[in-house]
């Protein structure tokens, strides 16, 4: 699929039967970082059946195919985007941005005025992308076995 052929995906909540395709999409999106980080990135290690059962997982679909995954949920610190994954050949086509915009709308719907996420310090591409779309870095720390940068975005109602 060429970039100009990509249309905005349909976003829907994942069901139990989606667990394998969710895992495959996340692994495809994040496996390029394994060597850079020195171990599998945290999203690759999620318990997808449990995350789906908890209602945390959403899918981006195009022509009946899963092309992206979003894992999002509420925490003590606010509304959290845990994972945004897009199939490698479709990265840069707006699917990740569509998933982030969906998460922002969901956060607003649930009464939050901001949303937050983190990325690994070795995922340098994200350190350019997130600030470009309104996320502000607010903390760097070693968390969950990874060096992470935390970002927050204020949401407009």
Coordinates of N, CA, C and O in Angstrom, one line a residue:
X1 N 0.9 -1.2 0.0 CA 0.0 0.0 0.0 C 0.9 1.2 0.0 O 1.8 1.4 0.8
X2 N 0.7 2.1 -0.9 CA 1.4 3.4 -1.0 C 0.8 4.4 0.0 O -0.3 4.3 0.3
X3 N 1.7 5.3 0.5 CA 1.2 6.3 1.4 C 0.0 7.0 0.9 O -1.0 7.2 1.7
X4 N -0.1 7.4 -0.3 CA -1.2 8.1 -0.8 C -2.5 7.3 -0.9 O -3.6 7.8 -1.0
X5 N -2.3 5.9 -0.9 CA -3.5 5.0 -0.9 C -4.1 4.8 0.4 O -5.2 4.3 0.5
X6 N -3.4 5.2 1.5 CA -3.8 4.9 2.8 C -5.0 5.8 3.2 O -4.9 7.0 3.0
X7 N -6.1 5.2 3.6 CA -7.2 6.0 4.1 C -7.2 5.8 5.6 O -6.7 4.9 6.2
X8 N -7.9 6.8 6.3 CA -8.0 6.7 7.8 C -8.7 5.4 8.1 O -9.7 5.0 7.6
X9 N -8.1 4.7 9.1 CA -8.6 3.4 9.5 C -9.9 3.5 10.3 O -10.3 4.6 10.9
X10 N -10.6 2.4 10.4 CA -11.7 2.2 11.4 C -11.1 1.8 12.7 O -10.2 0.9 12.7
X11 N -11.5 2.4 13.8 CA -10.9 2.1 15.1 C -12.0 1.4 15.9 O -13.1 1.9 16.0
X12 N -11.7 0.2 16.4 CA -12.7 -0.5 17.2 C -12.0 -1.2 18.4 O -10.8 -1.5 18.3
X13 N -12.8 -1.5 19.4 CA -12.2 -2.2 20.5 C -11.9 -3.6 20.2 O -12.7 -4.3 19.4
X14 N -10.8 -4.2 20.7 CA -10.4 -5.5 20.4 C -11.3 -6.5 21.2 O -11.7 -6.2 22.3
X15 N -11.5 -7.7 20.6 CA -12.2 -8.8 21.3 C -11.2 -9.9 21.5 O -10.1 -9.9 21.0
X16 N -11.6 -10.9 22.3 CA -10.7 -12.0 22.7 C -10.1 -12.7 21.5 O -8.9 -13.1 21.5
X17 N -10.9 -12.8 20.4 CA -10.4 -13.4 19.2 C -9.3 -12.7 18.4 O -8.7 -13.2 17.5
X18 N -9.1 -11.4 18.8 CA -8.1 -10.6 18.2 C -6.7 -10.7 18.8 O -5.7 -10.1 18.3
X19 N -6.6 -11.5 19.9 CA -5.3 -11.5 20.7 C -4.1 -11.8 19.8 O -3.0 -11.1 19.9
X20 N -4.2 -12.8 19.0 CA -3.0 -13.2 18.2 C -2.6 -12.1 17.1 O -1.4 -11.8 17.0
X21 N -3.6 -11.5 16.5 CA -3.3 -10.5 15.5 C -2.8 -9.2 16.2 O -1.9 -8.5 15.6
X22 N -3.3 -8.9 17.4 CA -2.8 -7.8 18.2 C -1.3 -8.0 18.5 O -0.4 -7.1 18.2
X23 N -1.0 -9.2 19.0 CA 0.4 -9.5 19.3 C 1.3 -9.4 18.1 O 2.4 -8.8 18.2
X24 N 0.9 -10.0 17.0 CA 1.7 -10.0 15.8 C 1.9 -8.5 15.3 O 3.0 -8.2 14.9
X25 N 0.9 -7.7 15.4 CA 1.1 -6.3 14.9 C 2.1 -5.5 15.8 O 3.0 -4.8 15.4
X26 N 2.0 -5.7 17.2 CA 2.9 -5.1 18.1 C 4.3 -5.6 17.9 O 5.3 -4.8 17.9
X27 N 4.5 -6.9 17.8 CA 5.8 -7.4 17.6 C 6.4 -6.9 16.3 O 7.6 -6.4 16.2
X28 N 5.6 -6.8 15.2 CA 6.1 -6.3 13.9 C 6.6 -4.9 14.0 O 7.6 -4.5 13.5
X29 N 5.8 -4.1 14.8 CA 6.1 -2.7 14.9 C 7.3 -2.4 15.8 O 8.0 -1.4 15.6
X30 N 7.5 -3.2 16.8 CA 8.5 -2.9 17.8 C 9.8 -3.7 17.7 O 10.8 -3.4 18.3
X31 N 9.8 -4.8 16.9 CA 11.0 -5.7 16.9 C 12.3 -5.0 16.4 O 13.3 -5.4 16.8
X32 N 12.1 -3.9 15.6 CA 13.3 -3.2 15.1 C 14.1 -2.6 16.3 O 15.2 -2.2 16.1
X33 N 13.4 -2.4 17.4 CA 14.1 -1.7 18.6 C 14.8 -2.7 19.5 O 15.5 -2.2 20.4
X34 N 14.6 -4.0 19.3 CA 15.1 -5.0 20.2 C 16.7 -4.8 20.3 O 17.3 -4.8 21.4
X35 N 17.3 -4.8 19.2 CA 18.8 -4.7 19.2 C 19.2 -3.4 19.7 O 20.2 -3.3 20.5
X36 N 18.6 -2.3 19.4 CA 18.9 -1.0 19.9 C 18.8 -0.9 21.4 O 19.7 -0.3 22.0
X37 N 17.8 -1.4 22.0 CA 17.5 -1.4 23.4 C 18.3 -2.4 24.1 O 18.7 -2.3 25.3
X38 N 18.6 -3.6 23.5 CA 19.3 -4.7 24.1 C 18.4 -5.7 24.7 O 18.8 -6.7 25.3
X39 N 17.1 -5.6 24.5 CA 16.1 -6.5 24.9 C 14.7 -6.1 24.3 O 14.6 -5.0 23.7
X40 N 13.7 -7.0 24.3 CA 12.5 -6.7 23.7 C 11.8 -5.4 24.3 O 11.8 -5.4 25.6
X41 N 11.3 -4.5 23.6 CA 10.6 -3.4 24.1 C 9.4 -3.8 24.9 O 8.8 -4.9 24.6
X42 N 9.1 -3.1 26.0 CA 8.0 -3.4 26.9 C 6.7 -3.8 26.2 O 6.0 -4.8 26.6
X43 N 6.3 -3.1 25.1 CA 5.0 -3.5 24.5 C 5.0 -4.9 23.9 O 3.9 -5.5 23.9
X44 N 6.1 -5.4 23.5 CA 6.2 -6.8 23.0 C 5.9 -7.8 24.1 O 5.6 -9.0 23.8
X45 N 6.0 -7.4 25.4 CA 5.9 -8.4 26.5 C 4.5 -8.3 27.1 O 4.3 -9.0 28.1
X46 N 3.6 -7.5 26.6 CA 2.3 -7.4 27.3 C 1.5 -8.7 27.2 O 1.7 -9.5 26.2
X47 N 0.7 -8.9 28.1 CA -0.3 -10.1 28.1 C -1.5 -9.6 27.4 O -2.4 -9.0 28.0
X48 N -1.5 -9.8 26.1 CA -2.6 -9.2 25.2 C -4.0 -9.8 25.6 O -4.9 -9.0 25.6
X49 N -4.1 -11.1 25.8 CA -5.5 -11.5 26.2 C -6.0 -10.8 27.5 O -7.1 -10.4 27.5
X50 N -5.1 -10.6 28.5 CA -5.5 -9.9 29.7 C -5.8 -8.4 29.4 O -6.8 -7.9 29.9
X51 N -5.0 -7.8 28.6 CA -5.2 -6.4 28.2 C -6.6 -6.2 27.5 O -7.3 -5.3 27.7
X52 N -6.8 -7.2 26.6 CA -8.1 -7.1 25.8 C -9.3 -7.3 26.8 O -10.3 -6.6 26.7
X53 N -9.1 -8.3 27.6 CA -10.2 -8.6 28.6 C -10.5 -7.4 29.5 O -11.7 -7.1 29.8
X54 N -9.5 -6.6 29.8 CA -9.6 -5.4 30.7 C -10.2 -4.3 29.9 O -10.5 -3.2 30.5
X55 N -10.4 -4.4 28.6 CA -10.9 -3.3 27.7 C -9.9 -2.3 27.4 O -10.3 -1.1 27.0
X56 N -8.6 -2.6 27.4 CA -7.6 -1.6 27.2 C -7.1 -1.5 25.7 O -6.4 -0.6 25.4
X57 N -7.5 -2.5 24.9 CA -6.9 -2.6 23.5 C -7.9 -2.2 22.4 O -9.1 -2.7 22.4
X58 N -7.5 -1.4 21.5 CA -8.2 -0.9 20.4 C -7.4 -1.2 19.1 O -6.2 -1.2 19.1
X59 N -8.1 -1.4 18.0 CA -7.5 -1.8 16.8 C -7.8 -0.8 15.7 O -8.9 -0.2 15.6
X60 N -6.8 -0.5 14.8 CA -7.1 0.2 13.6 C -7.1 -0.8 12.5 O -6.3 -1.6 12.4
X61 N -8.2 -0.7 11.7 CA -8.4 -1.7 10.6 C -8.6 -0.9 9.3 O -9.2 0.2 9.3
X62 N -8.2 -1.5 8.3 CA -8.4 -1.0 6.9 C -8.7 -2.2 6.0 O -7.9 -3.2 6.1
X63 N -9.7 -2.2 5.3 CA -10.1 -3.3 4.4 C -10.2 -4.7 5.2 O -9.7 -5.7 4.7
X64 N -10.6 -4.6 6.4 CA -10.8 -5.8 7.2 C -9.5 -6.3 7.8 O -9.4 -7.4 8.5
X65 N -8.4 -5.6 7.6 CA -7.1 -6.1 8.2 C -6.6 -5.2 9.3 O -6.8 -3.9 9.2
X66 N -6.1 -5.8 10.4 CA -5.6 -5.0 11.5 C -4.2 -4.4 11.1 O -3.3 -5.1 10.6
X67 N -4.2 -3.0 11.1 CA -3.0 -2.3 10.7 C -2.3 -1.5 11.8 O -1.2 -1.0 11.7
X68 N -3.0 -1.5 13.0 CA -2.5 -0.7 14.1 C -3.1 -1.2 15.4 O -4.3 -1.7 15.4
X69 N -2.5 -0.9 16.5 CA -2.9 -1.3 17.8 C -2.7 -0.1 18.8 O -1.7 0.5 18.8
X70 N -3.7 0.1 19.6 CA -3.6 1.1 20.7 C -3.9 0.4 22.0 O -5.0 -0.3 22.1
X71 N -3.1 0.6 23.0 CA -3.4 0.1 24.4 C -3.4 1.4 25.3 O -2.4 2.1 25.3
X72 N -4.6 1.6 25.9 CA -4.8 2.8 26.7 C -5.6 2.5 27.9 O -6.5 1.6 27.9
X73 N -5.4 3.2 29.0 CA -6.2 3.0 30.2 C -5.9 4.1 31.2 O -5.0 4.9 31.1
X74 N -6.8 4.1 32.2 CA -6.7 5.1 33.3 C -5.7 4.6 34.4 O -5.7 3.4 34.7
X75 N -4.9 5.5 34.9 CA -4.0 5.2 36.0 C -4.1 6.3 37.1 O -4.9 7.2 36.9
X76 N -3.4 6.1 38.2 CA -3.4 7.2 39.2 C -2.9 8.5 38.7 O -3.3 9.6 39.2
X77 N -2.0 8.5 37.7 CA -1.5 9.7 37.1 C -2.3 10.3 36.0 O -2.0 11.4 35.5
X78 N -3.4 9.6 35.6 CA -4.3 10.1 34.5 C -4.6 9.1 33.5 O -4.5 7.9 33.7
X79 N -4.8 9.6 32.3 CA -5.2 8.7 31.1 C -3.9 8.4 30.4 O -3.2 9.3 29.9
X80 N -3.6 7.1 30.3 CA -2.2 6.7 29.8 C -2.4 5.9 28.5 O -3.2 5.0 28.3
X81 N -1.5 6.3 27.6 CA -1.3 5.6 26.3 C -0.1 4.6 26.5 O 1.0 5.1 26.6
X82 N -0.4 3.4 26.6 CA 0.7 2.4 26.9 C 1.4 2.0 25.6 O 2.6 1.9 25.6
X83 N 0.7 1.8 24.5 CA 1.3 1.3 23.3 C 0.5 1.9 22.1 O -0.7 1.9 22.0
X84 N 1.3 2.3 21.1 CA 0.8 2.7 19.8 C 1.7 1.9 18.8 O 2.9 2.1 18.8
X85 N 1.1 1.0 18.1 CA 1.8 0.2 17.1 C 1.2 0.2 15.8 O 0.0 0.1 15.7
X86 N 2.0 0.4 14.7 CA 1.5 0.4 13.4 C 2.4 -0.6 12.6 O 3.6 -0.6 12.8
X87 N 1.8 -1.4 11.7 CA 2.6 -2.3 10.9 C 3.7 -1.5 10.2 O 3.5 -0.4 9.7
X88 N 4.9 -2.0 10.1 CA 6.1 -1.3 9.6 C 5.9 -0.6 8.2 O 6.2 0.5 8.0
X89 N 5.3 -1.3 7.3 CA 5.1 -0.8 5.9 C 4.1 0.3 5.9 O 4.0 1.0 4.9
X90 N 3.4 0.6 7.0 CA 2.4 1.7 7.0 C 2.8 2.8 8.0 O 2.0 3.7 8.1
X91 N 3.9 2.7 8.6 CA 4.3 3.7 9.5 C 4.6 5.0 8.7 O 5.1 4.9 7.6
X92 N 4.2 6.1 9.2 CA 4.4 7.4 8.6 C 3.2 7.8 7.7 O 3.2 8.8 7.0
X93 N 2.1 7.0 7.7 CA 1.0 7.2 6.8 C -0.2 7.9 7.6 O -1.3 8.1 7.0
X94 N 0.0 8.2 8.9 CA -1.1 8.8 9.7 C -1.9 7.9 10.5 O -2.8 8.3 11.3
X95 N -1.6 6.6 10.5 CA -2.4 5.6 11.3 C -2.1 5.8 12.8 O -3.0 5.8 13.6
X96 N -0.8 6.0 13.1 CA -0.4 6.2 14.5 C -1.0 7.5 15.0 O -1.5 7.5 16.2
X97 N -1.0 8.5 14.2 CA -1.6 9.8 14.6 C -3.1 9.6 14.8 O -3.6 10.2 15.8
X98 N -3.8 8.9 14.0 CA -5.2 8.6 14.1 C -5.5 7.9 15.4 O -6.4 8.2 16.2
X99 N -4.6 6.9 15.8 CA -4.8 6.2 17.1 C -4.6 7.1 18.2 O -5.3 7.1 19.2
X100 N -3.6 8.0 18.2 CA -3.3 9.0 19.2 C -4.5 9.9 19.4 O -4.9 10.3 20.5
X101 N -5.0 10.4 18.3 CA -6.2 11.3 18.3 C -7.4 10.6 18.9 O -8.2 11.2 19.7
X102 N -7.6 9.3 18.6 CA -8.7 8.6 19.2 C -8.5 8.5 20.7 O -9.4 8.7 21.5
X103 N -7.2 8.2 21.1 CA -7.0 8.2 22.6 C -7.2 9.5 23.3 O -7.8 9.5 24.4
X104 N -6.9 10.6 22.6 CA -7.1 11.9 23.2 C -8.6 12.2 23.3 O -9.1 12.7 24.4
X105 N -9.4 11.8 22.3 CA -10.9 11.9 22.4 C -11.5 11.0 23.5 O -12.4 11.5 24.2
X106 N -10.9 9.9 23.7 CA -11.4 9.0 24.7 C -11.1 9.5 26.1 O -11.9 9.5 27.0
X107 N -9.9 10.1 26.2 CA -9.5 10.7 27.5 C -10.5 11.9 27.8 O -10.9 12.0 29.0
X108 N -10.8 12.7 26.9 CA -11.7 13.8 27.1 C -13.1 13.2 27.4 O -13.7 13.8 28.4
X109 N -13.5 12.2 26.7 CA -14.8 11.6 27.0 C -14.9 11.1 28.4 O -16.0 11.2 29.1
X110 N -13.8 10.6 29.0 CA -13.8 10.1 30.3 C -13.5 11.2 31.4 O -13.3 10.9 32.5
X111 N -13.4 12.5 30.9 CA -13.3 13.6 31.9 C -11.8 14.1 32.1 O -11.6 14.9 33.0
X112 N -10.9 13.6 31.4 CA -9.5 14.0 31.6 C -9.2 15.2 30.7 O -9.7 15.4 29.6
X113 N -8.3 16.1 31.3 CA -7.9 17.3 30.5 C -6.5 17.2 30.0 O -5.9 18.1 29.4
X114 N -5.9 16.0 30.2 CA -4.5 15.7 29.6 C -4.4 14.2 29.4 O -5.2 13.4 29.9
X115 N -3.4 13.9 28.7 CA -3.1 12.5 28.4 C -1.6 12.3 28.5 O -0.8 13.3 28.2
X116 N -1.1 11.1 28.9 CA 0.4 10.9 29.0 C 0.8 9.6 28.4 O 0.0 8.7 28.2
X117 N 2.1 9.5 28.1 CA 2.7 8.3 27.5 C 4.2 8.4 27.8 O 4.7 9.4 28.3
X118 N 4.8 7.3 27.5 CA 6.3 7.3 27.6 C 6.9 6.6 26.4 O 6.2 5.8 25.7
X119 N 8.1 6.8 26.2 CA 8.9 6.1 25.2 C 10.3 5.8 25.7 O 10.7 6.4 26.7
X120 N 10.9 4.8 25.1 CA 12.2 4.4 25.5 C 13.2 5.5 25.0 O 13.0 6.0 23.9
X121 N 14.2 5.8 25.8 CA 15.2 6.8 25.3 C 15.9 6.4 24.0 O 16.4 7.3 23.3
X122 N 15.9 5.1 23.7 CA 16.6 4.6 22.5 C 15.7 4.8 21.3 O 16.1 4.6 20.2
X123 N 14.4 5.1 21.5 CA 13.4 5.2 20.4 C 13.4 6.7 20.0 O 12.5 7.5 20.2
X124 N 14.5 7.1 19.4 CA 14.8 8.5 19.1 C 13.7 9.1 18.2 O 13.4 10.3 18.3
X125 N 13.2 8.3 17.3 CA 12.2 8.8 16.4 C 11.0 9.4 17.1 O 10.4 10.5 16.8
X126 N 10.6 8.8 18.2 CA 9.5 9.3 19.0 C 9.8 10.6 19.7 O 8.8 11.4 20.0
X127 N 11.0 10.8 20.0 CA 11.4 12.1 20.7 C 11.3 13.3 19.8 O 11.2 14.4 20.2
X128 N 11.2 13.0 18.5 CA 10.9 14.1 17.5 C 9.4 14.2 17.3 O 8.8 15.2 17.2
X129 N 8.7 13.0 17.1 CA 7.3 12.9 16.8 C 6.4 13.5 17.9 O 5.6 14.4 17.6
X130 N 6.6 13.0 19.1 CA 5.6 13.4 20.1 C 5.6 14.9 20.4 O 4.5 15.5 20.4
X131 N 6.7 15.6 20.5 CA 6.7 17.1 20.7 C 6.0 17.8 19.5 O 5.3 18.8 19.7
X132 N 6.2 17.3 18.3 CA 5.7 17.9 17.1 C 4.1 17.9 17.1 O 3.5 18.8 16.6
X133 N 3.5 16.9 17.8 CA 2.0 16.9 17.9 C 1.5 17.3 19.3 O 0.4 17.0 19.6
X134 N 2.3 18.1 20.0 CA 1.8 18.7 21.2 C 2.2 18.1 22.6 O 1.7 18.5 23.6
X135 N 2.9 17.0 22.6 CA 3.3 16.4 23.8 C 4.6 17.0 24.4 O 5.5 17.3 23.6
X136 N 4.5 17.3 25.7 CA 5.7 18.0 26.3 C 6.4 17.0 27.3 O 5.7 16.3 28.1
X137 N 7.7 16.9 27.2 CA 8.4 16.0 28.1 C 8.3 16.6 29.5 O 8.5 17.8 29.7
X138 N 8.1 15.7 30.5 CA 8.0 16.1 31.8 C 8.9 15.3 32.8 O 9.1 15.7 33.9
X139 N 9.4 14.1 32.4 CA 10.2 13.3 33.3 C 11.0 12.3 32.5 O 10.5 11.8 31.5
X140 N 12.2 12.0 33.0 CA 13.0 10.9 32.5 C 13.3 10.1 33.7 O 13.8 10.6 34.7
X141 N 13.1 8.7 33.6 CA 13.5 7.9 34.7 C 13.6 6.4 34.2 O 13.1 6.1 33.2
X142 N 14.3 5.6 35.1 CA 14.4 4.2 34.8 C 13.1 3.6 35.4 O 12.8 3.8 36.6
X143 N 12.3 3.0 34.6 CA 11.0 2.5 35.1 C 10.7 1.2 34.4 O 10.8 1.0 33.2
X144 N 10.3 0.2 35.2 CA 9.9 -1.1 34.6 C 11.1 -1.8 33.9 O 10.8 -2.6 33.0
X145 N 12.3 -1.5 34.2 CA 13.4 -2.1 33.6 C 13.9 -1.4 32.3 O 14.8 -1.9 31.6
X146 N 13.3 -0.2 32.0 CA 13.7 0.6 30.8 C 14.0 2.0 31.2 O 13.4 2.6 32.1
X147 N 14.9 2.6 30.4 CA 15.1 4.1 30.5 C 14.0 4.7 29.7 O 13.9 4.5 28.4
X148 N 13.2 5.5 30.3 CA 12.0 6.1 29.7 C 11.9 7.6 29.8 O 12.4 8.2 30.7
X149 N 11.3 8.2 28.8 CA 10.9 9.6 28.7 C 9.4 9.7 28.8 O 8.7 9.0 28.0
X150 N 8.9 10.5 29.7 CA 7.5 10.6 29.8 C 7.0 12.0 29.2 O 7.7 13.0 29.4
X151 N 5.9 11.9 28.5 CA 5.3 13.1 27.9 C 3.9 13.2 28.3 O 3.2 12.3 28.5
X152 N 3.4 14.5 28.3 CA 2.0 14.8 28.6 C 1.5 15.8 27.6 O 2.3 16.7 27.2
X153 N 0.3 15.7 27.3 CA -0.4 16.6 26.3 C -1.6 17.2 27.0 O -2.5 16.4 27.4
X154 N -1.7 18.5 27.0 CA -3.0 19.1 27.5 C -4.0 19.0 26.4 O -3.7 19.2 25.2
X155 N -5.2 18.6 26.8 CA -6.3 18.5 25.8 C -7.3 19.6 25.8 O -7.6 20.1 26.9
X156 N -7.7 20.0 24.7 CA -8.7 21.1 24.6 C -10.1 20.5 24.4 O -10.3 19.6 23.6
X157 N -11.0 21.1 25.2 CA -12.4 20.6 25.1 C -13.1 21.3 24.0 O -12.8 22.4 23.6

